[in-house]
Short mmCIF file of C-alpha atoms and ligand atoms in Angstrom, two decimals:
data_model
loop_
_atom_site.label_atom_id
_atom_site.label_comp_id
_atom_site.label_asym_id
_atom_site.label_seq_id
_atom_site.Cartn_x
_atom_site.Cartn_y
_atom_site.Cartn_z
CA MET A 15 10.95 -4.06 -28.50
CA ASN A 16 9.73 -1.55 -25.95
CA LYS A 17 6.47 -3.43 -25.71
CA VAL A 18 8.27 -6.68 -24.95
CA PHE A 19 10.47 -4.94 -22.39
CA GLY A 20 7.40 -3.40 -20.77
CA LEU A 21 5.67 -6.76 -20.59
CA LEU A 22 8.79 -8.31 -19.09
CA MET A 23 8.88 -5.58 -16.43
CA VAL A 24 5.22 -6.13 -15.57
CA CYS A 25 5.86 -9.87 -15.25
CA LEU A 26 8.93 -9.33 -13.11
CA LEU A 27 7.14 -6.80 -10.94
CA SER A 28 4.12 -9.01 -10.30
CA PHE A 29 6.39 -11.97 -9.65
CA ASN A 30 8.25 -9.82 -7.12
CA MET A 31 5.07 -8.75 -5.38
CA ALA A 32 3.81 -12.33 -5.17
CA TRP A 33 7.16 -13.41 -3.84
CA ALA A 34 7.18 -10.59 -1.30
CA GLN A 35 3.89 -11.78 0.13
CA GLU A 36 5.27 -15.29 0.51
CA GLU A 37 8.39 -14.07 2.24
CA ARG A 38 9.15 -15.38 5.71
CA ILE A 39 9.63 -12.76 8.38
CA PRO A 40 13.04 -12.50 10.07
CA ALA A 41 12.81 -12.47 13.87
CA LYS A 42 15.19 -12.09 16.81
CA GLY A 43 14.55 -13.53 20.21
CA PHE A 44 15.87 -15.57 23.10
CA ALA A 45 15.89 -19.34 23.00
CA VAL A 46 16.90 -22.31 25.12
CA ASP A 47 18.33 -25.44 23.49
CA SER A 48 17.77 -27.93 26.29
CA LYS A 49 16.15 -28.32 29.69
CA GLU A 50 19.30 -26.83 31.25
CA GLY A 51 17.48 -23.58 30.50
CA HIS A 52 20.32 -21.37 29.27
CA PHE A 53 18.98 -18.53 27.19
CA HIS A 54 20.87 -17.13 24.23
CA PRO A 55 20.06 -14.64 21.46
CA TYR A 56 18.43 -16.49 18.59
CA ASP A 57 17.71 -15.52 14.98
CA PHE A 58 14.87 -17.33 13.25
CA THR A 59 12.03 -16.70 10.79
CA ARG A 60 8.27 -16.69 11.09
CA HIS A 61 5.74 -17.72 8.49
CA ALA A 62 4.73 -15.08 5.98
CA VAL A 63 1.90 -12.66 6.72
CA GLY A 64 -1.14 -14.46 5.25
CA ASP A 65 -4.32 -12.76 4.10
CA ASN A 66 -5.90 -13.05 7.57
CA ASP A 67 -2.71 -12.42 9.53
CA ILE A 68 -1.15 -9.47 11.27
CA LEU A 69 2.51 -8.85 11.97
CA ILE A 70 3.05 -7.49 15.47
CA GLU A 71 6.18 -5.72 16.65
CA ILE A 72 6.39 -7.04 20.20
CA LEU A 73 6.83 -4.38 22.87
CA TYR A 74 6.38 -6.41 26.06
CA ALA A 75 6.34 -10.12 26.93
CA GLY A 76 5.40 -11.49 30.35
CA ILE A 77 7.22 -14.35 32.08
CA CYS A 78 4.62 -16.91 33.16
CA HIS A 79 5.38 -19.69 35.64
CA SER A 80 4.45 -22.20 32.95
CA ASP A 81 7.30 -20.86 30.80
CA LEU A 82 9.67 -22.24 33.43
CA SER A 83 7.95 -25.64 33.29
CA SER A 84 8.14 -25.72 29.49
CA VAL A 85 11.77 -24.58 29.37
CA TRP A 86 12.74 -27.24 31.90
CA SER A 87 10.60 -29.99 30.24
CA GLU A 88 8.62 -30.50 33.43
CA HIS A 89 5.45 -31.55 31.61
CA GLY A 90 7.15 -33.96 29.21
CA LYS A 91 9.96 -33.32 26.78
CA SER A 92 9.69 -29.93 25.13
CA ASN A 93 10.66 -29.01 21.57
CA TYR A 94 13.99 -27.18 21.35
CA PRO A 95 15.19 -24.67 20.43
CA MET A 96 12.37 -22.99 22.28
CA VAL A 97 11.47 -19.29 22.33
CA PRO A 98 8.98 -19.06 25.21
CA GLY A 99 6.42 -16.36 25.91
CA HIS A 100 2.62 -16.42 25.72
CA GLU A 101 1.85 -13.06 27.27
CA ILE A 102 2.47 -10.71 24.39
CA VAL A 103 1.57 -7.15 23.56
CA GLY A 104 2.81 -4.98 20.74
CA ARG A 105 2.02 -2.80 17.78
CA VAL A 106 0.61 -3.96 14.46
CA ILE A 107 3.11 -3.19 11.69
CA ALA A 108 1.59 -5.10 8.76
CA THR A 109 -1.79 -6.58 7.90
CA GLY A 110 -2.97 -9.19 5.39
CA LYS A 111 -5.49 -8.09 2.79
CA ASN A 112 -8.54 -9.64 4.56
CA VAL A 113 -7.78 -8.23 8.01
CA SER A 114 -10.62 -6.10 9.38
CA LYS A 115 -10.06 -6.00 13.16
CA PHE A 116 -6.69 -4.23 13.08
CA LYS A 117 -4.88 -1.55 11.17
CA THR A 118 -1.22 -0.61 11.19
CA GLY A 119 -0.31 1.23 14.39
CA ASP A 120 -2.94 -0.44 16.60
CA TYR A 121 -1.92 -2.24 19.77
CA ALA A 122 -2.63 -5.98 19.78
CA GLY A 123 -2.22 -8.79 22.29
CA VAL A 124 -1.53 -12.51 21.91
CA GLY A 125 -2.05 -15.08 24.66
CA CYS A 126 -1.53 -18.82 24.94
CA MET A 127 -2.93 -19.87 21.54
CA VAL A 128 -2.29 -18.86 17.95
CA ASN A 129 -4.64 -21.20 16.08
CA SER A 130 -7.26 -23.95 16.25
CA CYS A 131 -9.43 -25.87 13.77
CA GLY A 132 -12.31 -23.39 13.96
CA GLU A 133 -14.81 -26.12 13.07
CA CYS A 134 -15.28 -28.46 16.03
CA ALA A 135 -17.97 -28.05 18.69
CA ASP A 136 -15.52 -26.48 21.16
CA CYS A 137 -14.18 -23.95 18.65
CA LYS A 138 -17.76 -23.10 17.66
CA ALA A 139 -18.58 -22.58 21.34
CA ASP A 140 -15.72 -20.04 21.67
CA MET A 141 -13.60 -22.54 23.58
CA GLU A 142 -10.63 -22.77 21.24
CA GLN A 143 -8.48 -23.77 24.21
CA SER A 144 -10.13 -27.20 24.13
CA CYS A 145 -10.29 -27.56 20.32
CA GLN A 146 -10.89 -31.23 19.62
CA LYS A 147 -8.13 -31.29 17.01
CA GLY A 148 -5.85 -29.57 19.51
CA PRO A 149 -5.23 -25.84 19.77
CA VAL A 150 -1.90 -24.55 18.48
CA PHE A 151 -0.15 -23.09 21.49
CA THR A 152 1.92 -19.98 21.10
CA TYR A 153 5.30 -21.64 21.48
CA GLY A 154 6.89 -25.06 21.35
CA PHE A 155 4.04 -26.71 19.42
CA HIS A 156 3.74 -28.05 15.89
CA ASP A 157 1.49 -25.81 13.83
CA PRO A 158 -0.40 -28.03 11.35
CA TYR A 159 -1.77 -24.93 9.65
CA HIS A 160 1.75 -23.78 8.72
CA ASP A 161 3.67 -26.82 7.45
CA ASN A 162 3.92 -28.21 10.96
CA GLU A 163 6.58 -25.69 11.94
CA ILE A 164 7.27 -25.28 15.66
CA THR A 165 5.70 -22.15 17.08
CA MET A 166 7.98 -19.54 18.65
CA GLY A 167 6.76 -17.31 21.46
CA GLY A 168 6.96 -13.77 22.66
CA TYR A 169 10.52 -13.45 23.96
CA SER A 170 11.22 -11.99 20.53
CA ASN A 171 10.85 -8.84 18.49
CA ASN A 172 7.82 -9.86 16.42
CA ILE A 173 5.07 -12.41 15.84
CA VAL A 174 2.75 -13.26 12.94
CA VAL A 175 -0.72 -14.37 13.96
CA SER A 176 -4.19 -14.70 12.50
CA GLU A 177 -6.31 -11.71 13.49
CA ASP A 178 -8.81 -14.23 14.95
CA PHE A 179 -6.25 -15.07 17.66
CA ALA A 180 -5.14 -11.51 18.33
CA ILE A 181 -6.81 -9.46 21.05
CA THR A 182 -7.72 -5.81 20.61
CA VAL A 183 -6.15 -3.63 23.30
CA PRO A 184 -8.65 -0.96 24.45
CA ALA A 185 -7.60 2.68 24.13
CA GLY A 186 -5.94 4.17 27.21
CA ALA A 187 -4.46 0.86 28.41
CA ASP A 188 -1.23 1.03 30.41
CA ILE A 189 0.62 -0.92 27.77
CA LYS A 190 3.55 -1.95 30.01
CA ARG A 191 1.18 -3.93 32.23
CA VAL A 192 -1.12 -5.47 29.62
CA ALA A 193 0.86 -8.57 28.58
CA PRO A 194 0.29 -10.75 31.69
CA LEU A 195 -3.46 -10.27 31.38
CA LEU A 196 -3.38 -12.43 28.24
CA CYS A 197 -2.59 -15.53 30.34
CA ALA A 198 -2.70 -14.78 34.08
CA GLY A 199 -5.72 -12.50 33.62
CA VAL A 200 -7.95 -14.80 31.60
CA THR A 201 -6.90 -17.95 33.48
CA THR A 202 -8.33 -16.52 36.69
CA TRP A 203 -11.17 -14.50 35.14
CA SER A 204 -12.64 -17.56 33.40
CA PRO A 205 -13.43 -19.78 36.43
CA LEU A 206 -14.66 -16.79 38.49
CA HIS A 207 -17.31 -16.33 35.80
CA TYR A 208 -17.93 -20.02 35.20
CA SER A 209 -18.75 -20.35 38.92
CA ASN A 210 -20.77 -17.14 38.80
CA VAL A 211 -18.94 -15.45 41.68
CA LYS A 212 -20.98 -12.46 42.83
CA LYS A 213 -21.28 -9.75 45.45
CA GLY A 214 -21.08 -11.07 48.98
CA ASP A 215 -19.62 -14.47 48.05
CA LYS A 216 -16.79 -15.82 50.14
CA VAL A 217 -13.87 -16.53 47.82
CA GLY A 218 -10.54 -18.20 48.55
CA VAL A 219 -7.45 -17.69 46.40
CA ALA A 220 -4.81 -20.38 47.01
CA GLY A 221 -1.38 -19.36 45.78
CA PHE A 222 -0.70 -15.65 45.68
CA GLY A 223 1.63 -15.20 42.71
CA GLY A 224 1.15 -14.04 39.13
CA LEU A 225 -2.21 -15.77 38.78
CA GLY A 226 -3.35 -15.39 42.37
CA HIS A 227 -2.89 -11.63 42.52
CA MET A 228 -5.11 -11.30 39.44
CA ALA A 229 -7.78 -13.59 40.95
CA VAL A 230 -7.82 -11.41 44.10
CA GLN A 231 -8.35 -8.23 42.10
CA TYR A 232 -11.17 -9.66 39.96
CA ALA A 233 -12.95 -11.25 42.95
CA VAL A 234 -12.71 -8.02 44.97
CA ARG A 235 -14.08 -6.06 42.00
CA LEU A 236 -17.01 -8.51 41.76
CA GLY A 237 -17.82 -7.70 45.38
CA ALA A 238 -16.63 -10.94 46.98
CA GLU A 239 -14.99 -11.22 50.39
CA VAL A 240 -11.57 -12.63 49.59
CA THR A 241 -9.21 -14.81 51.63
CA VAL A 242 -5.68 -15.39 50.32
CA PHE A 243 -3.70 -18.58 51.04
CA ASP A 244 0.05 -18.73 50.66
CA ILE A 245 3.08 -20.23 52.42
CA THR A 246 4.93 -17.08 53.44
CA GLU A 247 4.49 -14.09 55.73
CA GLU A 248 6.04 -11.82 53.12
CA LYS A 249 2.88 -11.34 51.07
CA ARG A 250 0.47 -10.57 53.91
CA ASP A 251 0.57 -6.80 53.34
CA ASP A 252 0.28 -7.15 49.56
CA ALA A 253 -2.92 -9.17 49.96
CA ALA A 254 -4.47 -6.44 52.12
CA ARG A 255 -3.33 -3.76 49.69
CA LEU A 256 -5.08 -5.56 46.80
CA GLY A 257 -8.29 -5.73 48.80
CA ALA A 258 -8.23 -9.18 50.45
CA ALA A 259 -10.11 -9.34 53.75
CA ARG A 260 -7.97 -12.11 55.21
CA TYR A 261 -4.57 -13.73 54.71
CA VAL A 262 -3.85 -17.31 55.68
CA ASN A 263 -0.29 -18.57 56.00
CA VAL A 264 -0.96 -22.29 55.53
CA ASN A 265 2.23 -23.10 57.44
CA ASN A 266 0.65 -21.50 60.49
CA PRO A 267 -1.94 -23.88 62.06
CA GLU A 268 -3.57 -20.98 63.93
CA ASP A 269 -4.43 -19.26 60.63
CA LEU A 270 -6.23 -22.37 59.38
CA LYS A 271 -8.67 -22.69 62.25
CA GLY A 272 -12.41 -22.32 61.62
CA LEU A 273 -12.26 -22.24 57.82
CA ASP A 274 -14.07 -25.50 56.99
CA ASN A 275 -17.47 -25.16 55.25
CA SER A 276 -17.06 -21.44 54.71
CA PHE A 277 -16.27 -20.70 51.03
CA ASP A 278 -18.55 -20.41 47.99
CA PHE A 279 -15.61 -20.62 45.62
CA ILE A 280 -11.90 -21.33 45.85
CA ILE A 281 -9.43 -21.01 43.00
CA SER A 282 -6.14 -22.85 43.32
CA THR A 283 -3.26 -21.36 41.37
CA ILE A 284 -0.64 -23.37 43.29
CA PRO A 285 2.18 -24.48 40.95
CA LEU A 286 3.75 -26.98 43.39
CA PRO A 287 2.58 -30.35 44.74
CA TYR A 288 -0.06 -29.90 47.46
CA GLU A 289 -3.12 -31.60 48.92
CA PRO A 290 -6.38 -30.17 47.51
CA PHE A 291 -8.52 -31.95 50.13
CA MET A 292 -7.78 -29.19 52.62
CA TYR A 293 -9.51 -26.76 50.24
CA VAL A 294 -12.40 -29.11 49.36
CA LYS A 295 -13.25 -29.26 53.08
CA MET A 296 -13.33 -25.47 53.21
CA LEU A 297 -16.13 -25.30 50.62
CA LYS A 298 -19.73 -24.75 51.64
CA LYS A 299 -22.30 -27.19 50.27
CA GLY A 300 -22.62 -26.32 46.58
CA GLY A 301 -19.21 -24.67 46.52
CA ASP A 302 -16.63 -24.97 43.73
CA LEU A 303 -12.89 -25.54 43.76
CA ALA A 304 -11.37 -24.54 40.41
CA ILE A 305 -7.87 -25.81 39.74
CA VAL A 306 -5.78 -23.70 37.37
CA GLY A 307 -2.22 -24.15 38.67
CA LEU A 308 -0.19 -26.92 37.08
CA PRO A 309 2.12 -28.53 39.66
CA GLU A 310 5.47 -29.72 38.33
CA ASN A 311 5.49 -33.28 36.90
CA SER A 312 1.79 -32.63 36.23
CA THR A 313 0.67 -34.66 39.24
CA LEU A 314 -1.81 -33.69 41.89
CA ASP A 315 -1.80 -35.82 44.99
CA ILE A 316 -5.49 -35.92 45.86
CA THR A 317 -6.88 -38.27 48.50
CA ALA A 318 -10.09 -40.20 47.86
CA MET A 319 -11.44 -38.45 50.98
CA ALA A 320 -11.85 -35.36 48.83
CA PHE A 321 -14.67 -37.18 47.05
CA GLN A 322 -16.53 -37.79 50.28
CA ALA A 323 -17.46 -34.15 50.55
CA PRO A 324 -20.94 -34.26 49.01
CA ASN A 325 -22.18 -31.55 46.67
CA ARG A 326 -18.86 -29.83 46.31
CA ARG A 327 -17.34 -29.62 42.85
CA VAL A 328 -13.68 -29.80 41.94
CA TYR A 329 -13.16 -28.79 38.34
CA ALA A 330 -10.45 -28.02 35.86
CA SER A 331 -10.21 -24.69 34.17
CA PHE A 332 -7.70 -23.89 31.46
CA ILE A 333 -7.00 -20.36 30.24
CA GLY A 334 -10.06 -19.13 28.31
CA GLY A 335 -11.36 -18.77 24.75
CA ILE A 336 -10.54 -15.83 22.50
CA LYS A 337 -13.94 -14.14 23.02
CA GLU A 338 -13.58 -14.51 26.77
CA THR A 339 -10.01 -13.16 26.64
CA GLN A 340 -11.31 -10.06 24.84
CA GLU A 341 -14.06 -9.61 27.47
CA MET A 342 -11.46 -9.98 30.25
CA LEU A 343 -9.16 -7.41 28.67
CA ASP A 344 -11.97 -4.91 28.08
CA PHE A 345 -13.14 -5.33 31.69
CA SER A 346 -9.62 -5.09 33.11
CA ILE A 347 -8.73 -1.87 31.29
CA ALA A 348 -12.14 -0.28 32.01
CA ASN A 349 -11.77 -1.10 35.72
CA ASN A 350 -8.06 -0.28 35.95
CA ILE A 351 -7.17 -3.84 36.93
CA TYR A 352 -3.59 -4.75 36.07
CA PRO A 353 -0.88 -7.11 37.21
CA GLU A 354 1.90 -5.68 39.32
CA VAL A 355 4.96 -5.91 37.11
CA GLU A 356 8.70 -5.57 37.24
CA ILE A 357 10.13 -4.61 33.86
CA ILE A 358 13.41 -6.22 32.80
CA LYS A 359 15.62 -5.72 29.77
CA ALA A 360 15.59 -8.08 26.78
CA ASP A 361 18.78 -9.83 27.83
CA ALA A 362 19.55 -13.54 28.30
CA ALA A 363 21.15 -13.13 31.73
CA GLU A 364 18.27 -10.96 32.98
CA ILE A 365 15.73 -13.55 31.84
CA GLU A 366 17.62 -16.33 33.64
CA ASN A 367 17.79 -14.22 36.82
CA ALA A 368 14.08 -13.56 36.58
CA TYR A 369 13.44 -17.31 36.30
CA LYS A 370 15.39 -17.86 39.53
CA SER A 371 13.27 -15.28 41.34
CA VAL A 372 10.05 -16.82 40.03
CA LEU A 373 11.19 -20.26 41.17
CA ASP A 374 12.08 -18.93 44.62
CA GLY A 375 8.70 -17.18 44.88
CA LYS A 376 10.43 -13.81 45.21
CA VAL A 377 8.77 -12.05 42.28
CA LYS A 378 6.01 -9.53 43.02
CA PHE A 379 4.15 -10.42 40.88
CA ARG A 380 5.10 -10.67 37.24
CA TYR A 381 8.27 -10.05 35.27
CA VAL A 382 7.71 -8.37 31.94
CA ILE A 383 10.47 -8.20 29.34
CA ASP A 384 10.74 -4.88 27.52
CA MET A 385 11.31 -6.35 24.06
CA SER A 386 12.05 -2.92 22.58
CA THR A 387 15.44 -3.12 24.33
CA ILE A 388 16.52 -6.18 22.30
CA ASP A 389 19.92 -5.87 20.63
CA LYS A 390 18.91 -5.16 17.01
CA LYS A 391 22.29 -6.17 15.50
ZN1 ZN B 402 0.87 -18.57 31.21
ZN1 ZN B 403 -11.52 -26.97 17.00
#
């Protein structure tokens, strides 16, 4: 009898353990239900921690301009309810049995992607962001690797992600300011390296917001002479403080004089409709214009004249691969390069207020939500 009871216990116990590993993870966050963009507290679950996955307790989540576009369905209809957030940093609180990069207690970051096929030429070339089967973006996307569930982002208390898509946070990092590097950092870092920007180059940064202020810091650190372009007088001093040699208010015709044929590289982070030809003309022969900002409605009004500037390249750049994101983060922490952040509480009204400031261009330069302040009830 005892033997049978013992066997039953063993069976029950192993069944329990197997079940526990399959268990979905409860999560709390902030969601919007429509393009009206009203945030509310939202309880949901995440897929179980698989053998290659880590569970991260989110500490900070950045608010990226593209979150606004997604929330408001500006690039096509979004999936709702949506929990935005693709600038995530937190602490590892559980690991799957095959995980080797992280242990419990480590800091980890997550950026714009949480999965990709891993087998196509782009994935093999460390460019998961252009996976030919489509990368799985961190929120609002169907995840074919997890029953096609819709991904939920970082405005929440936790996330489950494959260790292959989690970034190691170097020791000594100022953890409050790390999250925006995972999108704004790598998005600007990547084209600066693709175009091989080096000491003495003349670099233009068009749009001086969350992305632009990172581009300025990286270009200055690489030894370039940096000119900032924006539409306000209010950021002139900030540009100088971050090391820019020159500030151009594009609404001021005087500022624009004498700039044609003078730049080796220009990065445009402008998130609003604008005319890129002005910047193409400013390139030297052989110069590059990298476009990383996504104007609303996804349209860029570019005149055919822009293609009559011989031997200048206009190219698209889109975030960066996981390997490149790790290189960017290691470089940033080692060189003390961080975004300038304003920390807000994990509260629906605060998030909506922050969105208004981002839209009005008032933020300097990135809002970061302190997710540890989320109402745990
Ligand atoms: Zn972003
Ligand atoms: Zn792929």
